[in-house]
Short mmCIF file of C-alpha atoms in Angstrom, two decimals:
data_model
loop_
_atom_site.label_atom_id
_atom_site.label_comp_id
_atom_site.label_asym_id
_atom_site.label_seq_id
_atom_site.Cartn_x
_atom_site.Cartn_y
_atom_site.Cartn_z
CA UNK A 20 0.00 0.00 0.00
CA UNK A 21 1.33 3.47 -0.87
CA UNK A 22 1.93 6.14 1.75
CA UNK A 23 -0.83 8.24 0.16
CA UNK A 24 -3.32 5.38 0.36
CA UNK A 25 -2.45 4.74 4.00
CA UNK A 26 -2.92 8.41 4.71
CA UNK A 27 -6.34 8.36 3.10
CA UNK A 28 -7.42 5.40 5.20
CA UNK A 29 -6.04 6.96 8.37
CA UNK A 30 -8.05 10.10 7.68
CA UNK A 31 -11.19 8.00 7.16
CA UNK A 32 -10.62 6.31 10.52
CA UNK A 33 -10.16 9.67 12.24
CA UNK A 34 -13.28 11.27 10.80
CA UNK A 35 -15.48 8.24 10.25
CA UNK A 36 -16.10 7.60 6.54
CA UNK A 37 -19.12 5.91 4.99
CA UNK A 38 -19.48 2.31 3.85
CA UNK A 39 -22.23 0.46 2.00
CA UNK A 40 -23.53 -3.07 2.41
CA UNK A 41 -25.79 -4.84 -0.09
CA UNK A 42 -27.64 -8.14 0.21
CA UNK A 43 -29.31 -9.55 -2.91
CA UNK A 44 -31.38 -12.70 -2.59
CA UNK A 45 -34.66 -14.39 -3.33
CA UNK A 46 -36.63 -11.88 -1.26
CA UNK A 47 -35.21 -8.88 -3.08
CA UNK A 48 -32.43 -6.35 -2.61
CA UNK A 49 -31.46 -4.74 0.70
CA UNK A 50 -29.03 -1.84 0.95
CA UNK A 51 -27.60 -0.29 4.13
CA UNK A 52 -25.37 2.72 4.75
CA UNK A 53 -23.14 2.94 7.82
CA UNK A 54 -20.57 5.34 9.19
CA UNK A 55 -17.16 4.01 10.05
CA UNK A 56 -16.29 4.46 13.72
CA UNK A 57 -13.53 6.99 14.38
CA UNK A 58 -10.05 6.24 15.60
CA UNK A 59 -9.83 4.49 18.92
CA UNK A 60 -13.02 2.49 18.44
CA UNK A 61 -12.38 -1.05 19.68
CA UNK A 62 -15.55 -2.76 18.52
CA UNK A 63 -15.10 -5.89 16.45
CA UNK A 64 -18.54 -6.06 14.86
CA UNK A 65 -20.00 -4.33 11.84
CA UNK A 66 -20.66 -0.58 11.93
CA UNK A 67 -24.22 0.34 12.81
CA UNK A 68 -26.41 1.19 9.83
CA UNK A 69 -27.78 4.73 9.76
CA UNK A 70 -30.22 4.00 6.95
CA UNK A 71 -31.44 1.17 4.78
CA UNK A 72 -33.60 0.58 1.72
CA UNK A 73 -35.40 -2.60 0.68
CA UNK A 74 -36.30 -3.33 -2.94
CA UNK A 75 -38.75 -6.26 -2.93
CA UNK A 76 -38.18 -7.33 -6.53
CA UNK A 77 -35.50 -10.05 -6.75
CA UNK A 78 -32.68 -9.38 -9.18
CA UNK A 79 -33.27 -11.29 -12.41
CA UNK A 80 -31.09 -14.09 -13.67
CA UNK A 81 -30.76 -15.29 -17.24
CA UNK A 82 -28.57 -17.42 -19.50
CA UNK A 83 -25.64 -15.07 -18.79
CA UNK A 84 -26.12 -15.23 -15.02
CA UNK A 85 -27.24 -12.54 -12.61
CA UNK A 86 -28.50 -9.51 -14.54
CA UNK A 87 -26.01 -6.76 -13.67
CA UNK A 88 -28.08 -4.07 -15.36
CA UNK A 89 -31.19 -5.02 -13.39
CA UNK A 90 -29.28 -5.00 -10.12
CA UNK A 91 -27.66 -1.64 -10.94
CA UNK A 92 -31.02 -0.18 -11.92
CA UNK A 93 -32.36 -0.88 -8.43
CA UNK A 94 -29.13 -0.24 -6.54
CA UNK A 95 -28.02 3.14 -7.88
CA UNK A 96 -31.17 5.14 -6.95
CA UNK A 97 -31.31 3.38 -3.55
CA UNK A 98 -27.72 4.36 -2.77
CA UNK A 99 -28.27 7.92 -3.96
CA UNK A 100 -31.25 8.26 -1.65
CA UNK A 101 -29.32 6.87 1.33
CA UNK A 102 -26.37 9.18 0.73
CA UNK A 103 -28.66 12.20 0.38
CA UNK A 104 -30.59 11.39 3.56
CA UNK A 105 -27.35 10.98 5.53
CA UNK A 106 -25.67 14.04 4.04
CA UNK A 107 -22.81 11.84 2.87
CA UNK A 108 -20.80 12.69 -0.21
CA UNK A 109 -18.36 9.79 -0.50
CA UNK A 110 -18.21 6.05 0.12
CA UNK A 111 -14.94 4.67 1.49
CA UNK A 112 -15.85 1.10 0.48
CA UNK A 113 -18.76 -1.14 -0.42
CA UNK A 114 -19.60 -4.84 -0.34
CA UNK A 115 -22.24 -6.55 -2.46
CA UNK A 116 -23.32 -10.00 -1.32
CA UNK A 117 -25.52 -11.87 -3.78
CA UNK A 118 -27.18 -15.25 -3.96
CA UNK A 119 -25.70 -17.08 -6.93
CA UNK A 120 -22.52 -14.97 -7.03
CA UNK A 121 -20.27 -18.05 -7.09
CA UNK A 122 -21.88 -19.68 -10.12
CA UNK A 123 -23.79 -16.84 -11.82
CA UNK A 124 -21.76 -13.75 -10.91
CA UNK A 125 -19.41 -13.34 -13.86
CA UNK A 126 -21.37 -10.37 -15.18
CA UNK A 127 -21.51 -8.70 -11.78
CA UNK A 128 -17.76 -9.06 -11.31
CA UNK A 129 -17.18 -7.55 -14.76
CA UNK A 130 -19.61 -4.63 -14.51
CA UNK A 131 -20.22 -3.57 -10.90
CA UNK A 132 -16.74 -2.15 -10.18
CA UNK A 133 -17.24 0.27 -13.07
CA UNK A 134 -20.74 1.20 -11.92
CA UNK A 135 -19.61 1.93 -8.36
CA UNK A 136 -16.61 3.91 -9.57
CA UNK A 137 -18.61 6.00 -12.05
CA UNK A 138 -21.67 6.64 -9.88
CA UNK A 139 -20.14 6.96 -6.40
CA UNK A 140 -16.38 7.16 -6.79
CA UNK A 141 -15.93 3.84 -4.98
CA UNK A 142 -12.45 2.40 -5.45
CA UNK A 143 -12.63 -0.37 -2.85
CA UNK A 144 -15.37 -2.88 -3.62
CA UNK A 145 -15.93 -6.46 -2.44
CA UNK A 146 -18.20 -8.82 -4.39
CA UNK A 147 -19.18 -11.85 -2.35
CA UNK A 148 -21.45 -14.85 -2.37
CA UNK A 149 -24.28 -14.39 0.10
CA UNK A 150 -22.93 -17.43 1.95
CA UNK A 151 -19.75 -15.45 2.64
CA UNK A 152 -21.57 -12.33 3.85
CA UNK A 153 -23.80 -14.65 5.88
CA UNK A 154 -20.67 -16.13 7.45
CA UNK A 155 -19.28 -12.67 8.19
CA UNK A 156 -22.56 -11.59 9.74
CA UNK A 157 -22.76 -14.68 11.92
CA UNK A 158 -19.15 -15.14 13.09
CA UNK A 159 -17.30 -12.05 11.89
CA UNK A 160 -13.68 -12.79 11.02
CA UNK A 161 -13.20 -15.75 13.34
CA UNK A 162 -12.35 -19.24 12.09
CA UNK A 163 -15.32 -21.56 12.23
CA UNK A 164 -18.31 -22.84 10.33
CA UNK A 165 -21.74 -21.43 9.52
CA UNK A 166 -24.73 -23.35 8.22
CA UNK A 167 -27.40 -21.23 6.55
CA UNK A 168 -30.65 -23.11 6.06
CA UNK A 169 -34.04 -22.01 4.88
CA UNK A 170 -35.57 -23.07 1.59
CA UNK A 171 -32.04 -24.20 0.66
CA UNK A 172 -28.99 -25.13 2.70
CA UNK A 173 -25.29 -24.30 2.46
CA UNK A 174 -22.41 -24.62 4.90
CA UNK A 175 -19.31 -22.41 4.81
CA UNK A 176 -16.16 -22.74 6.88
CA UNK A 177 -12.80 -21.01 6.98
CA UNK A 178 -9.49 -21.11 8.77
CA UNK A 179 -8.85 -17.57 7.47
CA UNK A 180 -6.65 -18.96 4.69
CA UNK A 181 -9.17 -20.76 2.48
CA UNK A 182 -12.89 -21.42 2.31
CA UNK A 183 -14.62 -24.77 2.59
CA UNK A 184 -18.08 -25.19 1.11
CA UNK A 185 -20.59 -27.98 1.48
CA UNK A 186 -23.84 -28.25 -0.47
CA UNK A 187 -25.86 -25.28 -1.61
CA UNK A 188 -26.38 -27.08 -4.93
CA UNK A 189 -30.10 -26.38 -5.21
CA UNK A 190 -33.16 -28.48 -4.47
CA UNK A 191 -32.69 -30.77 -7.49
CA UNK A 192 -29.10 -31.77 -6.75
CA UNK A 193 -28.61 -31.06 -3.06
CA UNK A 194 -29.65 -28.62 -0.31
CA UNK A 195 -29.88 -31.74 1.84
CA UNK A 196 -31.64 -31.14 5.14
CA UNK A 197 -33.16 -27.86 3.93
CA UNK A 198 -36.77 -26.76 4.07
CA UNK A 199 -37.31 -27.88 0.47
CA UNK A 200 -35.65 -31.23 1.26
CA UNK A 201 -37.84 -31.82 4.33
CA UNK A 202 -40.98 -30.71 2.50
CA UNK A 203 -40.30 -32.93 -0.50
CA UNK A 204 -39.68 -35.95 1.75
CA UNK A 205 -42.89 -35.22 3.64
CA UNK A 206 -44.92 -34.99 0.45
CA UNK A 207 -43.36 -38.22 -0.81
CA UNK A 208 -44.49 -39.94 2.39
CA UNK A 209 -47.96 -38.46 1.90
CA UNK A 210 -48.12 -39.82 -1.65
CA UNK A 211 -46.88 -43.21 -0.48
CA UNK A 212 -49.81 -43.31 1.93
CA UNK A 213 -52.14 -42.23 -0.86
CA UNK A 214 -50.85 -45.13 -3.00
CA UNK A 215 -50.84 -47.65 -0.16
CA UNK A 216 -47.09 -48.18 -0.46
CA UNK A 217 -44.66 -48.88 2.36
CA UNK A 218 -43.06 -45.85 3.99
CA UNK A 219 -46.20 -43.75 3.85
CA UNK A 220 -47.65 -41.57 6.59
CA UNK A 221 -51.37 -41.10 7.07
CA UNK A 222 -50.70 -38.03 9.20
CA UNK A 223 -48.65 -36.39 6.45
CA UNK A 224 -51.26 -37.36 3.87
CA UNK A 225 -53.93 -35.57 5.91
CA UNK A 226 -51.77 -32.47 6.22
CA UNK A 227 -50.90 -32.51 2.51
CA UNK A 228 -54.57 -32.76 1.57
CA UNK A 229 -55.40 -29.91 3.94
CA UNK A 230 -52.70 -27.70 2.38
CA UNK A 231 -52.87 -28.70 -1.30
CA UNK A 232 -56.37 -30.08 -1.64
CA UNK A 233 -57.86 -33.37 -2.77
CA UNK A 234 -57.33 -35.62 -4.50
CA UNK A 235 -53.63 -35.73 -3.72
CA UNK A 236 -53.00 -37.17 -7.18
CA UNK A 237 -53.41 -33.59 -8.46
CA UNK A 238 -50.32 -32.43 -6.54
CA UNK A 239 -47.77 -33.03 -9.35
CA UNK A 240 -49.84 -30.93 -11.70
CA UNK A 241 -49.86 -28.12 -9.16
CA UNK A 242 -46.17 -28.31 -8.38
CA UNK A 243 -44.22 -29.11 -11.53
CA UNK A 244 -45.19 -26.10 -13.69
CA UNK A 245 -44.25 -23.60 -10.97
CA UNK A 246 -40.98 -21.69 -11.10
CA UNK A 247 -40.96 -21.42 -7.29
CA UNK A 248 -41.09 -25.18 -6.70
CA UNK A 249 -38.40 -25.08 -4.03
CA UNK A 250 -40.33 -22.52 -1.99
CA UNK A 251 -43.56 -24.52 -2.33
CA UNK A 252 -41.79 -27.66 -1.12
CA UNK A 253 -40.26 -25.73 1.78
CA UNK A 254 -43.66 -24.42 2.79
CA UNK A 255 -44.59 -27.97 3.81
CA UNK A 256 -41.59 -28.38 6.15
CA UNK A 257 -43.39 -26.87 9.19
CA UNK A 258 -46.18 -29.41 8.67
CA UNK A 259 -43.62 -32.23 8.76
CA UNK A 260 -42.11 -30.82 11.96
CA UNK A 261 -45.52 -30.60 13.62
CA UNK A 262 -46.37 -34.17 12.64
CA UNK A 263 -42.99 -35.35 13.97
CA UNK A 264 -44.28 -35.04 17.53
CA UNK A 265 -46.58 -38.05 17.02
CA UNK A 266 -45.73 -39.62 13.64
CA UNK A 267 -42.72 -41.91 13.27
CA UNK A 268 -42.26 -41.27 9.54
CA UNK A 269 -42.27 -37.50 9.98
CA UNK A 270 -39.90 -37.79 12.95
CA UNK A 271 -37.55 -39.89 10.82
CA UNK A 272 -37.54 -37.24 8.09
CA UNK A 273 -36.61 -34.50 10.55
CA UNK A 274 -33.90 -36.66 12.14
CA UNK A 275 -32.47 -37.34 8.68
CA UNK A 276 -32.43 -33.58 8.01
CA UNK A 277 -30.52 -33.03 11.25
CA UNK A 278 -27.95 -35.61 10.13
CA UNK A 279 -27.49 -33.85 6.81
CA UNK A 280 -27.08 -30.44 8.44
CA UNK A 281 -24.57 -31.76 10.98
CA UNK A 282 -22.65 -33.58 8.24
CA UNK A 283 -22.39 -30.33 6.24
CA UNK A 284 -21.13 -28.48 9.32
CA UNK A 285 -18.55 -31.20 9.97
CA UNK A 286 -17.38 -31.12 6.35
CA UNK A 287 -16.49 -27.42 6.46
CA UNK A 288 -15.08 -27.07 9.96
CA UNK A 289 -11.49 -25.80 9.83
CA UNK A 290 -8.63 -27.96 11.11
CA UNK A 291 -10.88 -30.99 11.22
CA UNK A 292 -7.85 -33.28 11.28
CA UNK A 293 -6.41 -31.60 14.35
CA UNK A 294 -3.80 -29.53 12.50
CA UNK A 295 -3.09 -26.11 14.01
CA UNK A 296 -4.72 -23.10 12.38
CA UNK A 297 -2.57 -20.86 10.18
CA UNK A 298 -0.55 -18.06 11.72
CA UNK A 299 -2.99 -15.45 10.38
CA UNK A 300 -5.71 -16.93 12.59
CA UNK A 301 -3.62 -16.92 15.75
CA UNK A 302 -3.92 -13.22 16.52
CA UNK A 303 -5.15 -11.36 19.55
CA UNK A 304 -8.69 -11.12 18.18
CA UNK A 305 -8.97 -14.45 16.36
CA UNK A 306 -9.62 -17.54 18.43
CA UNK A 307 -7.79 -20.69 17.26
CA UNK A 308 -9.91 -23.44 15.80
CA UNK A 309 -9.58 -27.17 15.59
CA UNK A 310 -11.26 -30.43 16.34
CA UNK A 311 -8.96 -32.04 18.89
CA UNK A 312 -8.51 -29.97 22.02
CA UNK A 313 -9.54 -26.68 20.44
CA UNK A 314 -12.99 -25.16 20.35
CA UNK A 315 -14.29 -24.30 16.91
CA UNK A 316 -17.24 -21.95 16.59
CA UNK A 317 -20.25 -23.24 14.67
CA UNK A 318 -23.28 -21.04 14.02
CA UNK A 319 -26.64 -21.79 12.46
CA UNK A 320 -28.70 -19.16 10.73
CA UNK A 321 -31.83 -19.06 8.60
CA UNK A 322 -35.54 -19.66 8.89
CA UNK A 323 -35.33 -23.45 9.00
CA UNK A 324 -34.20 -23.42 12.60
CA UNK A 325 -37.49 -21.82 13.58
CA UNK A 326 -38.95 -25.34 13.29
CA UNK A 327 -37.97 -25.61 16.92
CA UNK A 328 -37.12 -28.58 19.08
CA UNK A 329 -38.32 -31.13 16.53
CA UNK A 330 -35.21 -30.23 14.49
CA UNK A 331 -32.92 -28.71 17.08
CA UNK A 332 -33.02 -31.69 19.45
CA UNK A 333 -31.78 -34.21 16.86
CA UNK A 334 -29.30 -31.63 15.55
CA UNK A 335 -27.72 -31.19 18.98
CA UNK A 336 -27.36 -34.95 19.28
CA UNK A 337 -25.74 -35.22 15.84
CA UNK A 338 -23.32 -32.39 16.57
CA UNK A 339 -22.31 -33.94 19.88
CA UNK A 340 -21.20 -37.05 18.01
CA UNK A 341 -19.63 -35.40 14.97
CA UNK A 342 -18.12 -32.24 16.49
CA UNK A 343 -17.72 -32.87 20.21
CA UNK A 344 -15.37 -29.90 20.66
CA UNK A 345 -17.54 -27.42 18.79
CA UNK A 346 -18.74 -24.29 20.49
CA UNK A 347 -22.24 -23.54 19.23
CA UNK A 348 -22.37 -19.78 18.78
CA UNK A 349 -25.41 -17.60 18.30
CA UNK A 350 -25.27 -15.86 14.95
CA UNK A 351 -24.47 -12.20 15.63
CA UNK A 352 -26.18 -10.96 12.47
CA UNK A 353 -27.21 -11.79 8.94
CA UNK A 354 -25.85 -11.26 5.41
CA UNK A 355 -26.52 -7.51 5.37
CA UNK A 356 -24.57 -7.00 8.60
CA UNK A 357 -21.86 -9.21 7.14
CA UNK A 358 -21.66 -7.04 4.02
CA UNK A 359 -21.23 -3.94 6.18
CA UNK A 360 -18.48 -5.67 8.16
CA UNK A 361 -16.60 -6.66 5.00
CA UNK A 362 -16.93 -3.11 3.63
CA UNK A 363 -15.67 -1.60 6.89
CA UNK A 364 -12.66 -3.94 7.02
CA UNK A 365 -11.92 -3.21 3.38
CA UNK A 366 -12.05 0.54 4.01
CA UNK A 367 -9.62 0.08 6.89
CA UNK A 368 -7.25 -2.16 4.90
CA UNK A 369 -7.71 -4.94 7.44
CA UNK A 370 -9.95 -7.53 5.76
CA UNK A 371 -8.97 -10.93 7.19
CA UNK A 372 -11.44 -13.18 5.39
CA UNK A 373 -9.75 -15.16 2.61
CA UNK A 374 -10.16 -14.37 -1.04
CA UNK A 375 -11.60 -16.65 -3.67
CA UNK A 376 -12.23 -15.84 -7.36
CA UNK A 377 -15.86 -16.91 -7.11
CA UNK A 378 -16.72 -16.41 -3.44
CA UNK A 379 -15.00 -13.16 -2.40
CA UNK A 380 -13.31 -10.91 -4.96
CA UNK A 381 -12.01 -7.47 -4.13
CA UNK A 382 -11.21 -4.36 -6.14
CA UNK A 383 -8.74 -2.24 -4.17
CA UNK A 384 -6.31 -0.25 -6.34
CA UNK A 385 -4.62 1.32 -3.30
CA UNK A 386 -3.50 -2.11 -2.10
CA UNK A 387 -2.72 -3.39 -5.58
CA UNK A 388 -5.55 -5.94 -5.31
CA UNK A 389 -7.98 -6.30 -8.16
CA UNK A 390 -9.20 -9.89 -7.92
CA UNK A 391 -9.08 -11.41 -4.46
CA UNK A 392 -9.13 -10.53 -0.80
CA UNK A 393 -6.08 -11.38 1.32
CA UNK A 394 -5.41 -15.07 1.72
CA UNK A 395 -4.45 -18.03 -0.41
CA UNK A 396 -6.56 -18.80 -3.50
CA UNK A 397 -9.04 -21.46 -2.53
CA UNK A 398 -10.18 -22.00 -6.11
CA UNK A 399 -13.73 -22.16 -7.29
CA UNK A 400 -16.04 -24.33 -5.26
CA UNK A 401 -18.54 -24.80 -8.05
#
């Protein structure tokens, strides 16, 4: 980093510059503006947002991936409004976290740096998968693992050198243990009961008929043409959890989901073989991680865990067997808070989360970085 760049960042720390966090997902686009704390601030979490805007329309995707023009069309006026309301003239850094960034984000990585530079003078920009901003929101910059589960399911882990990913492959190929996975298994059991086949559940058949109507043979015709099939399947997961209290088939489905979630957490935990964490992780504010004799933080976030004890009880039992040394941590925040944290660390030149071409790419001319955050290249996980 040049002396001039360091001076600019020092001035921002003294006066408190502005940073932007963006979260783009299936429920739309959320944008938050925060002021960097001044010099001497010792807090380790994200800066507190002073304003936010929600755009309910999800960003479109097409054959070329996430539609950068559609995202920019929503984002630019939202950011202008936030800056005007706060009386802010300049952004020190920004972070955009987006669902599908890893596999569908080529266009965003090509176009958004230019948009932010032209519209807002932003030179330091992080583009991240929403699983990464979700990790940052939940655990900050500590080594550990985070499982995000709702309609889908993905697990992310890091030792602050590389990322590990498990699942997140969508409801057709994976998302095992997710809301869509539980709902699909519950509806299969309902249809087995409708057919008179083994493995069916009369309780789940009754619930499916109450939700989707009779005869149940009409369910495929309702479901298959829909573009939101995963969400429809996930909507039946709470019914499976309720039936699990008295129905053995439903209880088995939820226990199987807990096994899948715990297995994903185990797969991404850093230092799972007992090797010491890298030197970058052994700092005053980063707790070491490992499986043998070291506590590793594991957090769970997302709407699926609102299913309650029906899921959480079996999950605790699975984790006790697979990760006996894990420290279950409450998620401190969500993807939007994580995006603000990444932006603040980027503005300060202190981002510790590892870079990855698909998961976390950074544009930072002052530091000579134009493709990845600090850390060894983990390679694409897709």
